[in-house]
Amino acid sequence: MARAIDFYFDFSSPYGYFATARIDEIGRKHGVPVRWHPILLGAVFKITGAGPLPTLPLKGGYFTHDVPRSARALGLPFTLPARFPFGTVTACRAFYFVEKSDPAGAVRLARALYDAAFGKGRDICPVEAVVGIAAELGFDPDWVQAGIQAHETKELVKTEVDAAIGRQVFGSPFFFVDDEPFWGHDRLDQVDLWLEKGGW
Amino acid sequence: MARAIDFYFDFSSPYGYFATARIDEIGRKHGVPVRWHPILLGAVFKITGAGPLPTLPLKGGYFTHDVPRSARALGLPFTLPARFPFGTVTACRAFYFVEKSDPAGAVRLARALYDAAFGKGRDICPVEAVVGIAAELGFDPDWVQAGIQAHETKELVKTEVDAAIGRQVFGSPFFFVDDEPFWGHDRLDQVDLWLEKGGW
């Protein structure tokens, strides 16, 4: 029996956003918790030599087809923000700061950040944007803003990103069921099957 | 109404092999021909800066999980050849040489090469291996061997690879339905849907 699904993603990854449409349902179906881990793909790309999709030779043009097409296939609202790719360190910090005292609230915040960015095409890079989205969910804006800037939060993000790299996470979304790795929202069927069968 | 599915692949791509399990059925279902285009990913990687999956930092280890697991999920026989990745220029030349006079025979040869490589784990790099597999299908070995070595065949492969790069093909398998690009065997559901709906 698997103990959890670990769900790694970068807030600027549309494929990570796509995964949020199904991940909790898969967890519920199998009675396992989903542990959300926002990461900073920029740190990963320093190791792999990859980069954000739109910047890659040949791949960049494909991205503009595949992302909106996949969103439509999934029936998800989708708008690419004018600034893309965008920095996600503030969003990450807010997540881990909130998570310390309110894990379920942090997941609600992550969903709201993704919906703002890719559902509505809003810019979630600035501190004010992240704090504003948190405030819409009922979090105290001053508390969130202080949390984002706290040294301890920055260390927490670094620890999480290092841990992801330690687990060989190289893209977003990325999942583990126990130690079995799955890359891409298009592997969620296999995640589902793995939880059902305990491997195959 | 789409006119065809263009199916690009490298003979050393296990994901291309996976695609062969469904591609013809999808073509038949929608009454469109499948045009098989073996290519040389090495030429593509010179542009994208990528490389064979097992050689990439962080990604290499994932490959050893995802490929056999996906083969099992698809119910396909799978053995990774001892030499991997392997050169596929000879297999490519044999395909395009045979295709000139026998398009259906070339597809049978492509399937036989893939089945030998990934179904049985055989080394399909040497000329003798490719000629032997063609002979098993009833092709005259001397004819195939001469075709592989003909200057005209080499030019044909170069033309096809350049054409693929011109269409921004950057991985294997890669499909076009008319001009809509799809990357990965895990996009075959979208290829199917696109043919059904004419886009969405």
Short mmCIF file of C-alpha atoms in Angstrom, two decimals:
data_model
loop_
_atom_site.label_atom_id
_atom_site.label_comp_id
_atom_site.label_asym_id
_atom_site.label_seq_id
_atom_site.Cartn_x
_atom_site.Cartn_y
_atom_site.Cartn_z
CA MET A 1 0.00 0.00 0.00
CA ALA A 2 1.50 3.31 -1.10
CA ARG A 3 1.70 5.90 1.63
CA ALA A 4 1.46 9.08 -0.43
CA ILE A 5 1.74 10.77 -3.79
CA ASP A 6 4.53 13.35 -3.87
CA PHE A 7 3.62 16.02 -6.40
CA TYR A 8 6.47 18.28 -7.56
CA PHE A 9 5.76 21.29 -9.77
CA ASP A 10 6.90 24.76 -10.70
CA PHE A 11 4.27 27.51 -10.55
CA SER A 12 5.32 28.64 -14.04
CA SER A 13 4.71 25.17 -15.54
CA PRO A 14 1.40 24.94 -17.42
CA TYR A 15 1.72 21.15 -17.35
CA GLY A 16 1.90 21.37 -13.56
CA TYR A 17 -1.33 23.39 -13.66
CA PHE A 18 -2.89 20.64 -15.81
CA ALA A 19 -1.94 18.07 -13.18
CA THR A 20 -3.87 19.96 -10.49
CA ALA A 21 -7.06 19.09 -12.35
CA ARG A 22 -6.72 15.40 -11.43
CA ILE A 23 -4.16 14.90 -8.69
CA ASP A 24 -6.43 15.26 -5.65
CA GLU A 25 -9.09 13.03 -7.18
CA ILE A 26 -6.49 10.29 -7.75
CA GLY A 27 -5.32 10.61 -4.15
CA ARG A 28 -8.88 10.40 -2.81
CA LYS A 29 -9.69 7.44 -5.04
CA HIS A 30 -6.85 5.43 -3.50
CA GLY A 31 -7.07 6.89 0.00
CA VAL A 32 -3.55 8.33 -0.03
CA PRO A 33 -2.53 11.91 0.76
CA VAL A 34 -1.06 14.14 -1.94
CA ARG A 35 1.98 16.06 -0.78
CA TRP A 36 2.39 19.26 -2.82
CA HIS A 37 5.98 20.39 -3.42
CA PRO A 38 6.44 23.57 -5.44
CA ILE A 39 10.01 23.80 -6.71
CA LEU A 40 12.16 26.16 -8.78
CA LEU A 41 12.89 24.57 -12.14
CA GLY A 42 15.58 27.17 -12.81
CA ALA A 43 17.79 25.43 -10.24
CA VAL A 44 17.14 22.10 -11.96
CA PHE A 45 17.90 23.49 -15.41
CA LYS A 46 21.34 24.57 -14.17
CA ILE A 47 22.09 20.85 -13.79
CA THR A 48 20.30 19.44 -16.82
CA GLY A 49 21.24 22.26 -19.21
CA ALA A 50 17.59 22.49 -20.24
CA GLY A 51 15.56 25.67 -20.07
CA PRO A 52 11.98 26.92 -20.19
CA LEU A 53 10.22 25.33 -23.19
CA PRO A 54 9.56 28.54 -25.15
CA THR A 55 13.29 29.30 -25.19
CA LEU A 56 14.41 25.94 -26.60
CA PRO A 57 15.37 25.50 -30.27
CA LEU A 58 12.66 23.63 -32.22
CA LYS A 59 10.71 22.85 -29.02
CA GLY A 60 9.61 26.46 -28.46
CA GLY A 61 7.13 26.51 -31.32
CA TYR A 62 5.64 23.17 -30.33
CA PHE A 63 4.84 24.48 -26.88
CA THR A 64 2.47 27.09 -28.36
CA HIS A 65 0.49 24.26 -29.95
CA ASP A 66 0.61 21.62 -27.27
CA VAL A 67 -0.19 23.69 -24.19
CA PRO A 68 -3.45 25.36 -25.29
CA ARG A 69 -4.49 22.20 -27.16
CA SER A 70 -3.94 20.04 -24.06
CA ALA A 71 -5.84 22.56 -21.90
CA ARG A 72 -8.79 22.35 -24.31
CA ALA A 73 -8.60 18.55 -24.34
CA LEU A 74 -8.78 18.61 -20.52
CA GLY A 75 -11.57 21.20 -20.50
CA LEU A 76 -9.51 23.60 -18.40
CA PRO A 77 -9.62 27.39 -18.68
CA PHE A 78 -6.27 28.53 -20.03
CA THR A 79 -4.59 31.87 -20.71
CA LEU A 80 -0.84 32.18 -21.10
CA PRO A 81 0.32 35.15 -19.00
CA ALA A 82 1.88 38.02 -20.98
CA ARG A 83 5.07 37.52 -18.98
CA PHE A 84 6.13 33.92 -19.51
CA PRO A 85 8.12 32.17 -18.22
CA PHE A 86 7.96 34.03 -14.95
CA GLY A 87 9.78 33.89 -11.63
CA THR A 88 8.10 31.73 -9.00
CA VAL A 89 10.31 32.10 -5.97
CA THR A 90 7.79 34.37 -4.20
CA ALA A 91 4.92 31.98 -4.87
CA CYS A 92 7.08 29.13 -3.56
CA ARG A 93 8.00 30.99 -0.40
CA ALA A 94 4.38 31.89 0.28
CA PHE A 95 3.39 28.24 -0.12
CA TYR A 96 5.98 26.86 2.29
CA PHE A 97 5.43 29.66 4.81
CA VAL A 98 1.68 29.03 4.92
CA GLU A 99 2.17 25.27 4.93
CA LYS A 100 4.05 25.35 8.24
CA SER A 101 0.88 26.27 10.13
CA ASP A 102 -1.85 25.40 7.61
CA PRO A 103 -1.06 22.56 5.16
CA ALA A 104 -4.56 22.49 3.64
CA GLY A 105 -4.49 26.28 3.28
CA ALA A 106 -1.19 26.05 1.42
CA VAL A 107 -2.76 23.70 -1.12
CA ARG A 108 -5.69 26.10 -1.54
CA LEU A 109 -3.16 28.88 -2.08
CA ALA A 110 -1.25 26.81 -4.65
CA ARG A 111 -4.47 26.17 -6.58
CA ALA A 112 -5.40 29.86 -6.43
CA LEU A 113 -1.95 30.87 -7.68
CA TYR A 114 -2.13 28.41 -10.60
CA ASP A 115 -5.70 29.46 -11.45
CA ALA A 116 -4.64 33.12 -11.42
CA ALA A 117 -1.59 32.47 -13.59
CA PHE A 118 -2.91 30.03 -16.17
CA GLY A 119 -6.68 30.16 -15.74
CA LYS A 120 -6.78 33.97 -15.91
CA GLY A 121 -3.35 34.89 -17.29
CA ARG A 122 -2.45 37.09 -14.30
CA ASP A 123 1.13 37.93 -13.38
CA ILE A 124 1.88 36.08 -10.12
CA CYS A 125 5.53 37.06 -10.00
CA PRO A 126 5.38 40.24 -7.84
CA VAL A 127 5.10 40.01 -4.07
CA GLU A 128 1.93 42.16 -4.15
CA ALA A 129 0.28 39.71 -6.55
CA VAL A 130 1.00 36.69 -4.36
CA VAL A 131 -0.04 38.51 -1.19
CA GLY A 132 -3.21 39.72 -2.92
CA ILE A 133 -4.18 36.20 -3.98
CA ALA A 134 -3.52 34.92 -0.45
CA ALA A 135 -5.66 37.77 0.95
CA GLU A 136 -8.54 36.75 -1.35
CA LEU A 137 -8.43 33.37 0.40
CA GLY A 138 -8.65 35.02 3.81
CA PHE A 139 -4.97 35.02 4.81
CA ASP A 140 -3.73 38.13 6.56
CA PRO A 141 -1.71 40.05 3.95
CA ASP A 142 0.84 41.41 6.44
CA TRP A 143 1.42 37.95 7.86
CA VAL A 144 1.96 36.46 4.37
CA GLN A 145 4.21 39.32 3.28
CA ALA A 146 6.40 38.97 6.38
CA GLY A 147 6.50 35.20 5.84
CA ILE A 148 7.65 35.60 2.24
CA GLN A 149 10.54 37.79 3.36
CA ALA A 150 11.61 35.73 6.36
CA HIS A 151 15.07 34.20 6.17
CA GLU A 152 13.67 30.95 7.53
CA THR A 153 11.23 30.71 4.60
CA LYS A 154 14.00 31.21 2.07
CA GLU A 155 15.92 28.38 3.70
CA LEU A 156 12.82 26.19 3.58
CA VAL A 157 12.50 26.72 -0.19
CA LYS A 158 16.17 25.93 -0.70
CA THR A 159 15.85 22.74 1.33
CA GLU A 160 12.82 21.62 -0.68
CA VAL A 161 14.46 22.36 -4.05
CA ASP A 162 17.63 20.55 -3.01
CA ALA A 163 15.56 17.58 -1.86
CA ALA A 164 13.77 17.47 -5.23
CA ILE A 165 17.06 17.51 -7.10
CA GLY A 166 18.26 14.78 -4.74
CA ARG A 167 15.30 12.69 -5.90
CA GLN A 168 16.28 13.33 -9.55
CA VAL A 169 13.28 15.54 -10.27
CA PHE A 170 14.05 17.20 -13.62
CA GLY A 171 10.74 18.56 -14.85
CA SER A 172 7.24 19.65 -13.90
CA PRO A 173 4.97 18.04 -12.97
CA PHE A 174 6.81 15.14 -11.42
CA PHE A 175 5.30 12.52 -9.15
CA PHE A 176 6.49 9.78 -6.85
CA VAL A 177 4.38 6.95 -5.55
CA ASP A 178 6.71 5.76 -2.82
CA ASP A 179 9.94 5.69 -4.82
CA GLU A 180 8.50 5.16 -8.31
CA PRO A 181 9.00 8.31 -10.44
CA PHE A 182 6.52 9.62 -13.01
CA TRP A 183 7.16 12.67 -15.18
CA GLY A 184 4.44 14.70 -16.88
CA HIS A 185 0.73 15.21 -16.44
CA ASP A 186 0.38 12.60 -19.19
CA ARG A 187 1.66 9.98 -16.74
CA LEU A 188 -1.23 10.47 -14.30
CA ASP A 189 -2.96 7.42 -15.78
CA GLN A 190 0.10 5.40 -14.82
CA VAL A 191 0.15 6.99 -11.34
CA ASP A 192 -3.49 5.94 -10.97
CA LEU A 193 -2.74 2.41 -12.21
CA TRP A 194 0.35 2.11 -9.99
CA LEU A 195 -1.71 3.00 -6.92
CA GLU A 196 -4.34 0.48 -7.96
CA LYS A 197 -1.98 -2.39 -8.64
CA GLY A 198 1.02 -1.53 -6.48
CA GLY A 199 3.21 -1.74 -9.57
CA TRP A 200 2.97 -4.01 -12.60
CA MET B 1 -10.75 16.11 -43.49
CA ALA B 2 -7.14 15.31 -42.70
CA ARG B 3 -5.23 13.74 -45.56
CA ALA B 4 -2.63 11.74 -43.65
CA ILE B 5 -0.76 11.13 -40.43
CA ASP B 6 2.95 11.80 -40.76
CA PHE B 7 4.80 9.59 -38.28
CA TYR B 8 8.41 10.54 -37.54
CA PHE B 9 10.59 8.28 -35.42
CA ASP B 10 14.14 7.13 -34.79
CA PHE B 11 14.75 3.37 -34.80
CA SER B 12 16.63 3.70 -31.50
CA SER B 13 13.66 5.37 -29.77
CA PRO B 14 11.68 2.98 -27.57
CA TYR B 15 8.87 5.52 -27.46
CA GLY B 16 8.74 5.34 -31.27
CA TYR B 17 8.42 1.56 -30.93
CA PHE B 18 5.54 2.09 -28.50
CA ALA B 19 3.80 4.27 -31.09
CA THR B 20 3.87 1.46 -33.65
CA ALA B 21 1.43 -0.47 -31.45
CA ARG B 22 -1.38 1.99 -32.20
CA ILE B 23 -0.53 4.20 -35.16
CA ASP B 24 -1.90 2.03 -37.97
CA GLU B 25 -5.11 1.32 -36.08
CA ILE B 26 -5.68 5.08 -35.65
CA GLY B 27 -5.10 5.64 -39.36
CA ARG B 28 -7.54 2.88 -40.31
CA LYS B 29 -10.16 4.13 -37.87
CA HIS B 30 -10.19 7.52 -39.58
CA GLY B 31 -9.53 6.31 -43.13
CA VAL B 32 -6.26 8.21 -43.52
CA PRO B 33 -2.89 6.81 -44.57
CA VAL B 34 0.03 6.76 -42.14
CA ARG B 35 3.27 7.98 -43.70
CA TRP B 36 6.25 6.48 -41.88
CA HIS B 37 9.37 8.67 -41.71
CA PRO B 38 12.38 7.21 -39.90
CA ILE B 39 14.83 9.99 -39.02
CA LEU B 40 18.19 10.38 -37.29
CA LEU B 41 17.73 12.10 -33.95
CA GLY B 42 21.47 12.70 -33.71
CA ALA B 43 21.14 15.38 -36.40
CA VAL B 44 18.28 16.96 -34.45
CA PHE B 45 20.19 16.89 -31.16
CA LYS B 46 22.97 18.94 -32.81
CA ILE B 47 20.42 21.75 -33.07
CA THR B 48 18.53 21.33 -29.79
CA GLY B 49 21.57 20.51 -27.68
CA ALA B 50 19.71 17.51 -26.29
CA GLY B 51 20.99 13.94 -26.42
CA PRO B 52 19.84 10.37 -25.98
CA LEU B 53 17.84 10.08 -22.76
CA PRO B 54 20.18 7.71 -20.89
CA THR B 55 23.01 10.23 -21.27
CA LEU B 56 21.18 13.23 -19.81
CA PRO B 57 21.78 14.45 -16.25
CA LEU B 58 18.87 13.51 -13.94
CA LYS B 59 16.76 12.25 -16.90
CA GLY B 60 18.90 9.18 -17.53
CA GLY B 61 17.77 7.32 -14.44
CA TYR B 62 14.14 8.11 -15.08
CA PHE B 63 14.36 6.49 -18.49
CA THR B 64 15.17 3.12 -16.92
CA HIS B 65 11.89 3.32 -14.98
CA ASP B 66 9.59 4.86 -17.54
CA VAL B 67 10.43 2.82 -20.62
CA PRO B 68 9.92 -0.72 -19.28
CA ARG B 69 6.98 0.44 -17.16
CA SER B 70 5.27 2.03 -20.18
CA ALA B 71 5.92 -1.10 -22.26
CA ARG B 72 4.25 -3.20 -19.57
CA ALA B 73 1.32 -0.75 -19.36
CA LEU B 74 0.88 -1.11 -23.14
CA GLY B 75 1.25 -4.90 -23.00
CA LEU B 76 4.20 -4.82 -25.42
CA PRO B 77 7.17 -7.19 -25.32
CA PHE B 78 10.22 -5.13 -24.37
CA THR B 79 13.94 -5.79 -24.03
CA LEU B 80 16.47 -2.97 -24.05
CA PRO B 81 19.31 -3.96 -26.40
CA ALA B 82 22.72 -4.33 -24.73
CA ARG B 83 24.03 -1.60 -27.02
CA PHE B 84 21.85 1.43 -26.40
CA PRO B 85 21.51 4.02 -27.82
CA PHE B 86 22.57 2.60 -31.16
CA GLY B 87 23.21 3.99 -34.63
CA THR B 88 20.24 3.80 -36.95
CA VAL B 89 21.55 5.17 -40.22
CA THR B 90 21.66 1.70 -41.82
CA ALA B 91 18.10 0.90 -40.75
CA CYS B 92 17.00 4.27 -42.12
CA ARG B 93 18.71 3.72 -45.45
CA ALA B 94 17.19 0.26 -45.80
CA PHE B 95 13.74 1.70 -45.12
CA TYR B 96 13.95 4.48 -47.70
CA PHE B 97 15.57 2.23 -50.28
CA VAL B 98 12.84 -0.40 -50.00
CA GLU B 99 10.14 2.28 -49.85
CA LYS B 100 10.96 3.55 -53.33
CA SER B 101 9.64 0.39 -54.96
CA ASP B 102 7.55 -1.14 -52.13
CA PRO B 103 6.03 1.33 -49.62
CA ALA B 104 4.03 -1.34 -47.76
CA GLY B 105 7.11 -3.56 -47.61
CA ALA B 106 9.10 -0.70 -46.09
CA VAL B 107 6.56 -0.40 -43.28
CA ARG B 108 6.76 -4.16 -42.69
CA LEU B 109 10.53 -3.81 -42.55
CA ALA B 110 10.28 -0.91 -40.08
CA ARG B 111 8.05 -2.98 -37.80
CA ALA B 112 10.40 -5.95 -38.05
CA LEU B 113 13.41 -3.75 -37.20
CA TYR B 114 11.63 -2.27 -34.18
CA ASP B 115 10.43 -5.69 -33.00
CA ALA B 116 13.97 -7.07 -33.33
CA ALA B 117 15.50 -4.13 -31.44
CA PHE B 118 13.02 -3.58 -28.61
CA GLY B 119 10.84 -6.66 -28.68
CA LYS B 120 13.82 -9.04 -28.70
CA GLY B 121 16.74 -6.79 -27.71
CA ARG B 122 18.71 -7.57 -30.87
CA ASP B 123 21.44 -5.26 -32.19
CA ILE B 124 20.08 -3.72 -35.41
CA CYS B 125 23.04 -1.41 -35.95
CA PRO B 126 25.24 -3.56 -38.26
CA VAL B 127 24.51 -3.82 -41.97
CA GLU B 128 24.35 -7.64 -41.68
CA ALA B 129 21.67 -7.37 -38.99
CA VAL B 130 19.47 -5.08 -41.09
CA VAL B 131 19.98 -7.17 -44.24
CA GLY B 132 19.21 -10.34 -42.26
CA ILE B 133 15.95 -8.93 -40.93
CA ALA B 134 14.95 -7.82 -44.43
CA ALA B 135 15.79 -11.29 -45.74
CA GLU B 136 13.51 -12.85 -43.11
CA LEU B 137 10.70 -10.82 -44.69
CA GLY B 138 11.54 -12.16 -48.15
CA PHE B 139 13.63 -9.30 -49.50
CA ASP B 140 16.67 -10.26 -51.54
CA PRO B 141 19.68 -9.67 -49.26
CA ASP B 142 22.03 -8.60 -52.06
CA TRP B 143 19.46 -6.11 -53.34
CA VAL B 144 18.97 -4.61 -49.87
CA GLN B 145 22.70 -4.50 -49.16
CA ALA B 146 23.40 -2.70 -52.43
CA GLY B 147 20.54 -0.32 -51.73
CA ILE B 148 21.89 0.54 -48.27
CA GLN B 149 25.23 1.45 -49.79
CA ALA B 150 23.94 3.40 -52.80
CA HIS B 151 24.82 7.09 -52.86
CA GLU B 152 21.25 7.87 -53.90
CA THR B 153 19.90 6.20 -50.74
CA LYS B 154 22.22 8.24 -48.54
CA GLU B 155 20.95 11.41 -50.20
CA LEU B 156 17.37 10.26 -49.65
CA VAL B 157 17.97 9.88 -45.90
CA LYS B 158 19.59 13.30 -45.73
CA THR B 159 16.64 14.87 -47.55
CA GLU B 160 14.15 13.22 -45.17
CA VAL B 161 16.06 14.26 -42.04
CA ASP B 162 16.40 17.83 -43.29
CA ALA B 163 12.69 17.90 -44.09
CA ALA B 164 11.89 16.70 -40.57
CA ILE B 165 14.06 19.42 -39.04
CA GLY B 166 12.38 21.90 -41.38
CA ARG B 167 9.07 20.88 -39.81
CA GLN B 168 10.54 21.44 -36.32
CA VAL B 169 10.56 17.76 -35.41
CA PHE B 170 12.69 17.54 -32.24
CA GLY B 171 11.91 14.13 -30.76
CA SER B 172 10.60 10.64 -31.41
CA PRO B 173 7.88 9.77 -32.01
CA PHE B 174 6.50 12.91 -33.58
CA PHE B 175 3.28 13.17 -35.57
CA PHE B 176 1.58 15.66 -37.82
CA VAL B 177 -2.06 15.62 -38.76
CA ASP B 178 -1.92 18.07 -41.64
CA ASP B 179 0.19 20.76 -39.97
CA GLU B 180 -0.74 20.13 -36.34
CA PRO B 181 2.29 18.74 -34.43
CA PHE B 182 2.11 16.09 -31.69
CA TRP B 183 5.14 14.86 -29.74
CA GLY B 184 5.29 11.57 -27.89
CA HIS B 185 3.44 8.27 -27.97
CA ASP B 186 1.46 9.71 -25.06
CA ARG B 187 -0.12 12.19 -27.51
CA LEU B 188 -1.73 9.47 -29.66
CA ASP B 189 -5.03 10.02 -27.86
CA GLN B 190 -4.90 13.62 -29.04
CA VAL B 191 -3.97 12.52 -32.58
CA ASP B 192 -7.01 10.26 -32.52
CA LEU B 193 -9.26 13.04 -31.19
CA TRP B 194 -7.88 15.55 -33.70
CA LEU B 195 -8.70 13.23 -36.58
CA GLU B 196 -12.18 12.72 -35.16
CA LYS B 197 -13.00 16.38 -34.59
CA GLY B 198 -10.73 18.14 -37.09
CA GLY B 199 -9.24 20.12 -34.21
CA TRP B 200 -10.88 21.50 -31.07
#
